[in-house]
Coordinates of C-alpha atoms in Angstrom, one line a residue:
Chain A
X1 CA -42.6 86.5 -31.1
X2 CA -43.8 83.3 -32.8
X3 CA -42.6 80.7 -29.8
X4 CA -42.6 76.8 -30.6
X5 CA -45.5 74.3 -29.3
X6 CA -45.9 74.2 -25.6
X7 CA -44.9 70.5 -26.3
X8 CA -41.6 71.1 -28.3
X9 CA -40.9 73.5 -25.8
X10 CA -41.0 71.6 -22.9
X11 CA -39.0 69.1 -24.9
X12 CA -36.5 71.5 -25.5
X13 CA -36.7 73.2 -21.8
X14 CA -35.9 69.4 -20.8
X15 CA -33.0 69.1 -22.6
X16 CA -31.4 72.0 -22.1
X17 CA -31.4 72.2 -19.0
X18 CA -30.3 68.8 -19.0
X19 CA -27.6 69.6 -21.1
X20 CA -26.7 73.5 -20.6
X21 CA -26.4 75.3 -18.0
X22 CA -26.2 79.3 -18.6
X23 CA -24.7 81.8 -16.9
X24 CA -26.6 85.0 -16.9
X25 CA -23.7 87.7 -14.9
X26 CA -21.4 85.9 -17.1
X27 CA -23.2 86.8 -20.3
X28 CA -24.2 89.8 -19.3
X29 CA -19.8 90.8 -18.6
X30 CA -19.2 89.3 -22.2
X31 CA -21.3 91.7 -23.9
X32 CA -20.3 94.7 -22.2
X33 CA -23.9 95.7 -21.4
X34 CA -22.7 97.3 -18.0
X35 CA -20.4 99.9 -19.1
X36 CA -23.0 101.7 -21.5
X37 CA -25.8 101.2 -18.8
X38 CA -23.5 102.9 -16.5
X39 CA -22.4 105.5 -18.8
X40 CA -26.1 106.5 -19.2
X41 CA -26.5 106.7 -15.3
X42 CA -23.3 108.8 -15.2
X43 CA -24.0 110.8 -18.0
X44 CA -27.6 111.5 -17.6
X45 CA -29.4 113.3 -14.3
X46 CA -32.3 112.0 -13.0
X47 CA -34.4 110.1 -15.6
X48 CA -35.3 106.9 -13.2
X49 CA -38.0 105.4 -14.9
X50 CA -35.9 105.5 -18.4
X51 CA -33.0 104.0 -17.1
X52 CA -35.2 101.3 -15.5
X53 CA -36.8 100.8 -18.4
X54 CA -33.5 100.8 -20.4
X55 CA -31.9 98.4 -18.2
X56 CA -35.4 96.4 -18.2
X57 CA -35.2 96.3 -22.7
X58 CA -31.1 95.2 -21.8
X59 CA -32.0 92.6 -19.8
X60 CA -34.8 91.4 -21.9
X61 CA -33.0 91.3 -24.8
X62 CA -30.1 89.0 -23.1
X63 CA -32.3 86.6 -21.8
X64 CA -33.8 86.2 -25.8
X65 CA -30.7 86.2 -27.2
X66 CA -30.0 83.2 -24.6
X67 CA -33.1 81.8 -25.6
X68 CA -32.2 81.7 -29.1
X69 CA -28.7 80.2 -28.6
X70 CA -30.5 77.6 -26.7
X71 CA -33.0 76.9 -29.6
X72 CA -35.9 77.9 -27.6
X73 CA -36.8 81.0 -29.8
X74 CA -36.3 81.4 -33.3
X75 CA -37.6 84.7 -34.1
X76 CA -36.1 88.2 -33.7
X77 CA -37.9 90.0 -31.0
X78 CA -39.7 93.5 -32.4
X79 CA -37.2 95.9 -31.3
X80 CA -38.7 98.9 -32.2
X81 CA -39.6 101.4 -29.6
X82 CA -41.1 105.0 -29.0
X83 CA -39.7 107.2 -26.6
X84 CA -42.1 110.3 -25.5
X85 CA -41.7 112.9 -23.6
X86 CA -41.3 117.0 -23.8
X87 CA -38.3 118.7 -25.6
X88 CA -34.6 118.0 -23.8
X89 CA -35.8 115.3 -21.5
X90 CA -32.8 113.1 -23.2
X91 CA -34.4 111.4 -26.0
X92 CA -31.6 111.6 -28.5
X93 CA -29.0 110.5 -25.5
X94 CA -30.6 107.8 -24.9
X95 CA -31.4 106.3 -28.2
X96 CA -27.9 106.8 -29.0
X97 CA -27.2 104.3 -25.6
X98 CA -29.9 102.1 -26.7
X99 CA -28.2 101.9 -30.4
X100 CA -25.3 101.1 -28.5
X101 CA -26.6 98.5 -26.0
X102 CA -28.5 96.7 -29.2
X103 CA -25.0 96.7 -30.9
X104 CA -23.4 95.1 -27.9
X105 CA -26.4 92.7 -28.0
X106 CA -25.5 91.9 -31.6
X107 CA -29.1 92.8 -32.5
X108 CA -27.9 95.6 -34.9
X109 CA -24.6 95.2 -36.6
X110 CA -23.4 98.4 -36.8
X111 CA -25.0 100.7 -33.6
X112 CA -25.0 103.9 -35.2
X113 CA -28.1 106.4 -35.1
X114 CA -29.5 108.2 -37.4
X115 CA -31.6 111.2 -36.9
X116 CA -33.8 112.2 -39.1
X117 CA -37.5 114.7 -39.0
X118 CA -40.1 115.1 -41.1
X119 CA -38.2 116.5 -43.9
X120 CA -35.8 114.0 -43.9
X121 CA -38.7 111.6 -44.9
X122 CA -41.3 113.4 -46.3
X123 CA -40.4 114.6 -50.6
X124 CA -42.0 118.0 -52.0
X125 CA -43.7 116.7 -54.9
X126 CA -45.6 113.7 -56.1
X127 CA -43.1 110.7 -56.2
X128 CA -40.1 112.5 -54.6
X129 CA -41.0 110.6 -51.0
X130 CA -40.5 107.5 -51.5
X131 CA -36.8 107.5 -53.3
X132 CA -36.4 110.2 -49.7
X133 CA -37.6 108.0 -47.4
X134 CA -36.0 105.0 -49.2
X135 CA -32.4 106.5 -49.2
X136 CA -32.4 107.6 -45.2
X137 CA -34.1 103.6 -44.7
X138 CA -31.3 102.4 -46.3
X139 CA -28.5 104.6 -44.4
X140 CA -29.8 103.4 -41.3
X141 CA -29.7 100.1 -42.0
X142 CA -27.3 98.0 -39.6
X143 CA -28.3 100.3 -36.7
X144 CA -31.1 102.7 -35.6
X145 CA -33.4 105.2 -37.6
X146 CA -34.6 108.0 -34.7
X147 CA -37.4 109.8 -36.1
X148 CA -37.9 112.8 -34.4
X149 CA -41.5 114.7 -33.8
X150 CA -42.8 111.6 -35.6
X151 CA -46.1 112.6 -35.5
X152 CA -45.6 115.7 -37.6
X153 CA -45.4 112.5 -40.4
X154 CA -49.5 112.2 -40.4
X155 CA -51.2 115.4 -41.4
X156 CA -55.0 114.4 -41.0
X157 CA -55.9 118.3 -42.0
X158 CA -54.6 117.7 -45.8
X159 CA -55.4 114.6 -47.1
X160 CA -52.8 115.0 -50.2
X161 CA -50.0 115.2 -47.4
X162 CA -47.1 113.0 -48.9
X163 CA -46.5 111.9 -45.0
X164 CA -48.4 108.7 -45.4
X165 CA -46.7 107.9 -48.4
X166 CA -43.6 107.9 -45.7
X167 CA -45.6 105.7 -43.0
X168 CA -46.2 103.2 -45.4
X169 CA -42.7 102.3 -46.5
X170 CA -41.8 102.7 -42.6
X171 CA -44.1 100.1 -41.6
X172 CA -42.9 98.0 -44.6
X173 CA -39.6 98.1 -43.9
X174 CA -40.6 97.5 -39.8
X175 CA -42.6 94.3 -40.4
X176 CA -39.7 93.2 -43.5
X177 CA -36.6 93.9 -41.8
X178 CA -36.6 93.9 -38.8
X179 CA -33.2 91.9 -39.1
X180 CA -31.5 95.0 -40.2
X181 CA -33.4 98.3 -39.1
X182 CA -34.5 99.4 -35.6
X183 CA -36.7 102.4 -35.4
X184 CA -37.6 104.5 -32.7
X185 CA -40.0 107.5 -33.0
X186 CA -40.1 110.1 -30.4
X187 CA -42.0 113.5 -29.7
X188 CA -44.7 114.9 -27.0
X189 CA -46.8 112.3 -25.3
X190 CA -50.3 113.6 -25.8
X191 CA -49.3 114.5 -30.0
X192 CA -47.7 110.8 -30.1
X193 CA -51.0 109.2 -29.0
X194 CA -52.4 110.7 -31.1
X195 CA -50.5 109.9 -34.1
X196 CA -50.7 105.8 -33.0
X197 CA -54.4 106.5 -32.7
X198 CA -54.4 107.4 -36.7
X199 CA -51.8 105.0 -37.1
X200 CA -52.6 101.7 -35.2
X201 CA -50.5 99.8 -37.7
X202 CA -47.9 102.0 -36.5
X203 CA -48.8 101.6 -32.7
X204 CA -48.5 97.2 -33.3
X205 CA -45.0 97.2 -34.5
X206 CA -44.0 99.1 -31.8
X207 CA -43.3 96.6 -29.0
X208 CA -41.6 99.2 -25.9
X209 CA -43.1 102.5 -25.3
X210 CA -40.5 104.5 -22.6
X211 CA -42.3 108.1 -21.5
X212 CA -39.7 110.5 -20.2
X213 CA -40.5 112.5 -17.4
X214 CA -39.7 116.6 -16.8
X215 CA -36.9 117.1 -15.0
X216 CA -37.5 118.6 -11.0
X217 CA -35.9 121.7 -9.8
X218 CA -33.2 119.8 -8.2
X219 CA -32.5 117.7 -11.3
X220 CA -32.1 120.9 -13.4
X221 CA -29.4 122.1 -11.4
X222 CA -27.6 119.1 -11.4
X223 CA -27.4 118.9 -14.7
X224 CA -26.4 122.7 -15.3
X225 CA -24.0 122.1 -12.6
X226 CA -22.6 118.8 -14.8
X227 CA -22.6 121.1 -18.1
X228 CA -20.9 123.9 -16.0
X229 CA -18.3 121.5 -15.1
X230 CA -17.6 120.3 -18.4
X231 CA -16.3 123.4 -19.6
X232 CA -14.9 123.9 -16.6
X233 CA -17.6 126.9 -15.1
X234 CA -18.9 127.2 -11.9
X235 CA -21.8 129.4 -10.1
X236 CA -20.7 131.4 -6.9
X237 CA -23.1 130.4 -3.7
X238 CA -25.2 133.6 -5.0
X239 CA -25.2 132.4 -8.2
X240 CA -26.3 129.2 -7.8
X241 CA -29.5 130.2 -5.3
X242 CA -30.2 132.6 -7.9
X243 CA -30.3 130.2 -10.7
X244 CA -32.6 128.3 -8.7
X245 CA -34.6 131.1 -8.8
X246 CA -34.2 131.4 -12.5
X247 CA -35.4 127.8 -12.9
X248 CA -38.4 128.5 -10.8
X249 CA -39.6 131.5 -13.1
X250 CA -38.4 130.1 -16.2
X251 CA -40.2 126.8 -15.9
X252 CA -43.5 128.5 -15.4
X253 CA -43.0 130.5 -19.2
X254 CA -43.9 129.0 -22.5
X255 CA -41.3 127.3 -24.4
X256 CA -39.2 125.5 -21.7
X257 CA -37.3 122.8 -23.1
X258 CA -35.5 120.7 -19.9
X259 CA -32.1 120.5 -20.4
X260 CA -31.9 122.4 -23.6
X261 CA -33.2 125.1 -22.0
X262 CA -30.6 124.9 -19.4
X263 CA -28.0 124.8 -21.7
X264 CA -29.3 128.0 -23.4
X265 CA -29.4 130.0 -20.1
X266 CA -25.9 128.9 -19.2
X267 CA -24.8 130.1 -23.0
X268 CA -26.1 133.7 -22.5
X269 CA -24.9 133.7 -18.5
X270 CA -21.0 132.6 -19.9
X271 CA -22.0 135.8 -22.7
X272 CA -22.9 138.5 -19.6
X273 CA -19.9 137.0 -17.6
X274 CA -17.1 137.5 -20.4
X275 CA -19.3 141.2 -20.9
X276 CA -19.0 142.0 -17.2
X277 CA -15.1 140.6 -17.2
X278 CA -14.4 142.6 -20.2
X279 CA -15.7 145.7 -18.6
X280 CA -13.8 145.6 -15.2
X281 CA -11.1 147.6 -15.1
X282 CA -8.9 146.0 -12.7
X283 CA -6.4 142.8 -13.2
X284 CA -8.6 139.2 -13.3
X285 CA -7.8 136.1 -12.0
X286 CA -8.3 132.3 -13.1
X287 CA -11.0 132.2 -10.4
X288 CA -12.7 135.1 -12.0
X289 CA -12.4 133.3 -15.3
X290 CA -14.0 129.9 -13.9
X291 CA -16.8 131.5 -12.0
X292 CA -20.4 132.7 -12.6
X293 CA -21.7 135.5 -10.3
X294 CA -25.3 136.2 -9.0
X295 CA -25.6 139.6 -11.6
X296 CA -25.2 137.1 -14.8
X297 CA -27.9 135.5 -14.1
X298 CA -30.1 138.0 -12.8
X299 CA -29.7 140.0 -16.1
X300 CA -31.7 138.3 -17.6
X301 CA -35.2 139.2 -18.9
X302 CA -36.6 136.4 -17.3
X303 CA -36.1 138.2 -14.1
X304 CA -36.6 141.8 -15.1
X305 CA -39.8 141.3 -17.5
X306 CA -40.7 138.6 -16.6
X307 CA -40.3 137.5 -20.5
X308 CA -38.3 134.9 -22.5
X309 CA -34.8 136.1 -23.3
X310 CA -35.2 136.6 -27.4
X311 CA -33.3 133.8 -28.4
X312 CA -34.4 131.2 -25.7
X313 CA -38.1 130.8 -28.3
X314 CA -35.8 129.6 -31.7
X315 CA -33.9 127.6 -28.9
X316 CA -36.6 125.4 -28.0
X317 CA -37.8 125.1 -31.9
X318 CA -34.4 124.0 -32.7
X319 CA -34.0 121.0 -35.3
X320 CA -33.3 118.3 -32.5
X321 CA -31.5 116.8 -35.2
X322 CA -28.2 118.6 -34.7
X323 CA -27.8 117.5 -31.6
X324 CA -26.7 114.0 -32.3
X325 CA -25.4 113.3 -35.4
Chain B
X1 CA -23.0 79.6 -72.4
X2 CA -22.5 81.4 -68.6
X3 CA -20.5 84.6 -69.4
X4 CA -17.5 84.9 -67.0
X5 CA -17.0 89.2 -66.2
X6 CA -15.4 90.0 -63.2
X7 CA -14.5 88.7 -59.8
X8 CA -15.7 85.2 -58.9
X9 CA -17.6 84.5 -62.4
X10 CA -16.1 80.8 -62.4
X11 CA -17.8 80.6 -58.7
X12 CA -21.2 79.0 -58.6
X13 CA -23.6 82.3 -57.8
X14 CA -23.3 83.8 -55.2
X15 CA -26.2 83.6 -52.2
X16 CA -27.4 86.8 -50.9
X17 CA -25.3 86.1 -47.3
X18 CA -22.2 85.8 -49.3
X19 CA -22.8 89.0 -51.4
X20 CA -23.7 90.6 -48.0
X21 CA -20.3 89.6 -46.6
X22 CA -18.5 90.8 -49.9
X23 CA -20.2 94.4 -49.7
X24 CA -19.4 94.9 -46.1
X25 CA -15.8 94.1 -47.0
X26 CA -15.8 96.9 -49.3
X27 CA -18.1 99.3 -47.0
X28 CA -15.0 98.7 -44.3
X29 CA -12.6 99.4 -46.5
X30 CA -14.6 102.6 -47.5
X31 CA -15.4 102.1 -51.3
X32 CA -18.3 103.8 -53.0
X33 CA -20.8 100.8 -53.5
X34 CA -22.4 100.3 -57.2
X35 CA -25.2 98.2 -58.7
X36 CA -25.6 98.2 -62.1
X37 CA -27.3 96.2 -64.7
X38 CA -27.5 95.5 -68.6
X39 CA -28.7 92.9 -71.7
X40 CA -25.7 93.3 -73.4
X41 CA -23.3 90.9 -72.5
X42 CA -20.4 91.5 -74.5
X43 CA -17.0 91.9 -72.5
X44 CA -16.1 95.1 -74.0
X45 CA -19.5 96.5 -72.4
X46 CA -17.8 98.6 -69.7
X47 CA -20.3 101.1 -69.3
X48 CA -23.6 99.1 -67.7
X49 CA -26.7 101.1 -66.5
X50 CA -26.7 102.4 -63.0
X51 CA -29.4 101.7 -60.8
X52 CA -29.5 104.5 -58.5
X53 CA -27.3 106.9 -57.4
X54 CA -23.7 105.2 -56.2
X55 CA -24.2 104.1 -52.2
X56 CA -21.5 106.7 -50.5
X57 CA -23.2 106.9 -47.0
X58 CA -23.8 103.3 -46.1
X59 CA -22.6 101.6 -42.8
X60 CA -24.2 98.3 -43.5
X61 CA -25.3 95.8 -46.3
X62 CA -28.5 94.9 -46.0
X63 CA -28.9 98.5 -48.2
X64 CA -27.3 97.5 -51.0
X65 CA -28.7 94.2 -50.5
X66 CA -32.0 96.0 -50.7
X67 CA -31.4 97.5 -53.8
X68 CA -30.0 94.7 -55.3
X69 CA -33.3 93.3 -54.7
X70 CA -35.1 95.9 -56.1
X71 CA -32.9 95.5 -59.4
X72 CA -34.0 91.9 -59.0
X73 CA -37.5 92.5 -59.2
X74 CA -37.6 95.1 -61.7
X75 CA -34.9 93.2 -64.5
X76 CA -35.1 89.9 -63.3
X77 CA -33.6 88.4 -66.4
X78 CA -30.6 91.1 -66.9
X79 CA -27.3 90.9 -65.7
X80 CA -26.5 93.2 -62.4
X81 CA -23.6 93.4 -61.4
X82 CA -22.5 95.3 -58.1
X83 CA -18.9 97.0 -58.1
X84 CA -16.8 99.1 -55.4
X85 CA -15.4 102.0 -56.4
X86 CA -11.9 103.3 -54.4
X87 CA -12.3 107.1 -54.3
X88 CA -8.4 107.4 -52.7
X89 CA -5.9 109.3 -54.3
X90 CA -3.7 107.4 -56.4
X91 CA -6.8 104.8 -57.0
X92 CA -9.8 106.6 -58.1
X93 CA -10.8 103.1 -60.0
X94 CA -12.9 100.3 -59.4
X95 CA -11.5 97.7 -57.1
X96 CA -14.2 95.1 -57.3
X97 CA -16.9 94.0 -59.3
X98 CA -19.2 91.0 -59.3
X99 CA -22.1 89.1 -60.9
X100 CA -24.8 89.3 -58.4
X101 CA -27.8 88.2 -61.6
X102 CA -27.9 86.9 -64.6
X103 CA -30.6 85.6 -67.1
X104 CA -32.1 82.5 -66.8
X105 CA -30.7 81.6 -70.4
X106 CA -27.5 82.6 -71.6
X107 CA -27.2 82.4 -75.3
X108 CA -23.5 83.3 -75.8
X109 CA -21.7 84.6 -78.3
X110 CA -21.2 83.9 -82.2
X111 CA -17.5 84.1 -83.7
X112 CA -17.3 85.9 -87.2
X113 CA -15.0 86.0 -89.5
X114 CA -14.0 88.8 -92.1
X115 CA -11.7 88.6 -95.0
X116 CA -9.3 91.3 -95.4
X117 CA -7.2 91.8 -98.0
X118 CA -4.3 89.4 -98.6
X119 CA -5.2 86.1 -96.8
X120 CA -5.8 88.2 -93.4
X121 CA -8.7 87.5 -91.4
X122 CA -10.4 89.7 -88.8
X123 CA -12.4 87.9 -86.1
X124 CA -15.6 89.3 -84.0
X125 CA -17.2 88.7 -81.3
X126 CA -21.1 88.8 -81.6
X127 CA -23.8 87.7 -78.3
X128 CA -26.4 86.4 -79.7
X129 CA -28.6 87.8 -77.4
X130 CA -28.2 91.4 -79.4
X131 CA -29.9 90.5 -82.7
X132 CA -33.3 91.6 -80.6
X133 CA -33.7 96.0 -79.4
X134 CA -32.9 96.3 -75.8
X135 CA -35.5 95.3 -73.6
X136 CA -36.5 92.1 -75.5
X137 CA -33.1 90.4 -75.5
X138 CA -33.7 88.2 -72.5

């Protein structure tokens, strides 16, 4: 941020406080920054040092936007961030907050997210990338561009890869306008250091770098408890210590993706329950409808084979894309 | 002589923030979002060269903006024009269309006039600017 003289600013730091007073709760109510702060702490177990860091970026952001209404900064601050962490920590959810608390900021006009991947971006032949990359720049203008697996962009093995092509107009359009375009890359820590180490223009426009922990035991049956509840499941006391279990044995294989995972594992239960349901002979009730039994979840081959249930390895390659949008 | 072709032609140009404002007006009322540009001024030109693709998908300005600026740069002495186009049924026309470049000189236009039989008398309109191919007119 380019800030005035130390001279002119104390001259202005005089006068306004001379002349204005602010108040910060009250500026912070007019903008509406609480509700989507606490809809991400409802909506979202766990996740401390995100939602610290979110609220951190919020506050930030008010006191600039203060600044600037009091002349003391002229500049919009670099907005763009990079959010890393393993598959199904949250990234998506809480872009799709941060696009939202940027819009009630009145730092993006219009707040919405799009989410694109490498093939989004990247063309198939010579000259094809840049219209690409061009067109998706242009739709996410007036709100945020989430580029997921960002690092997949920079292919150091083939120098021909039309992924740089791609960086270049990012970083253009990063440093140009920045008035109009907030981007925030996201995929695994270690692979996203390394793509800033390649790409140290890349790493200098970014000005907030948020890591997103793993979920613990307790967090991941919190939130399959939340996504039970949404659809209006629940576990039996069986079923819940053996889900624990589940969680346990499951987070020791290859492939586990958080939440996402979670999700998957609640899919195929809700499959075995309606299966077991179906093949009962005698009359159900709602309460056999609603609830989840121990022999759901210890069908699966997680438990039996100590394996990855077949579709749970596509599950955690699944285009992240899809989920928002 | 400033050629005056659709909305707000008698206006002094517009600036980019008031283009930007005009767009989003027709982004919120959902129209597909045009630029177009050509050397041939007449007014019976309807037909102008797209630039691009029509802009269906856009929430916000700044990317038409953008490619107005890219027209800019690449025919910097042609007229571009951007237009909104109302898909509805019932509509399916153009509801706006403005100006957003012109050349730096505008020639204008030269009347002609054609004897017919009898004393009638045919007029025509003809831009100066067309005597020269495309491409060199401006």
């Amino acid at each position: 941020m380019n800030e005035p003289g130390p001279a002119k600013e104390n001259q202005l730091a005089k006068d306004a406080t001379d002349q204005v007073s602010v108040d910060l709760q009250q500026e912070l109510r007019t903008a509406h920054i609480e509700e989507v702060l606490e809809k991400l702490d409802q909506e979202l177990v766990g996740l401390k040092p995100v939602k610290t860091r979110v609220r951190e970026t919020a506050a930030l952001l008010l006191v600039d936007r203060m600044r600037k209404k009091l002349e003391l900064a002229s500049e919009t601050p670099t907005l763009h961030m990079s959010f890393t962490g393993n598959p199904g920590t949250g990234k998506t959810t809480v872009a799709m907050r941060m696009a939202e608390v940027l819009h009630r900021l009145e730092y993006v006009r219009e707040g919405h997210l799009v989410a694109v991947t490498r093939d989004d971006l990247v063309g198939q032949y010579i000259g094809h990338t840049a219209p690409k990359t061009k067109e998706v720049i242009k739709r996410a203008m007036g709100g945020v561009l989430f580029i997921d697996e960002a690092y997949y962009l920079y292919r150091p093995e083939n120098e021909r890869d039309y992924g740089q092509e791609s960086i270049e107009i990012l970083l253009q359009v990063m440093e140009n306008n920045r008035d109009d375009i907030v981007v925030i890359l996201a995929g695994y820590k270690d692979k996203m250091d390394r793509f800033f180490h390649s790409n140290p223009g890349m790493r200098s426009r970014i000005a907030h770098h948020v890591d997103f922990p793993d979920y613990t035991l307790e967090e991941l049956l919190a939130i399959a408890k939340l996504m039970l509840a949404q659809q209006n499941y629940r576990f039996s006391p069986e079923a819940e210590a053996s889900f624990i279990d589940y969680l346990k044995r499951r987070t020791q294989l290859p492939h586990f993706a958080n939440a996402r995972s979670v999700r998957n594992a609640l899919d195929r239960a809700r499959l075995r329950q309606a299966n077991r349901l179906f093949a009962s002979n005698h009359p159900i009730t709602k309460l056999d409808l609603m609830t989840i039994e121990a022999e759901d979840i210890l069908a699966s081959r997680v438990f039996k084979e100590g394996k990855l249930d077949s579709d749970d390895v596509r599950a955690d390659e699944a285009d992240p894309a899809q989920v928002s949008n | 002589m400033r050629i005056t072709q659709g909305t707000f032609s008698f206006l002094p140009d517009l600036t980019d923030e008031q283009i930007s404002t005009q767009v989003k007006y027709c982004i919120d009322n959902g129209w597909a979002v045009n630029v177009e540009y050509t050397d041939d001024p007449h007014p019976r030109n309807t037909y102008w060269e797209m630039w691009g693709l029509p802009m269906f998908d856009l929430k916000d300005a700044a990317g038409i903006l953008f490619e107005v600026n890219e027209c800019r740069k690449a025919f910097p002495n042609h007229y571009i024009r951007v237009s909104a186009f109302d898909d509805s049924h019932g509509v399916e026309s153009l509801r706006l269309s403005f100006i957003v470049n012109r050349p730096s000189e505008e020639p204008g236009f030269r009347l002609e006039r054609e004897d017919l039989r009898g004393r009638s008398m045919r007029y025509r309109l003809h831009a100066y600017a067309t005597d020269k191919p495309t491409g060199q007119r401006y």
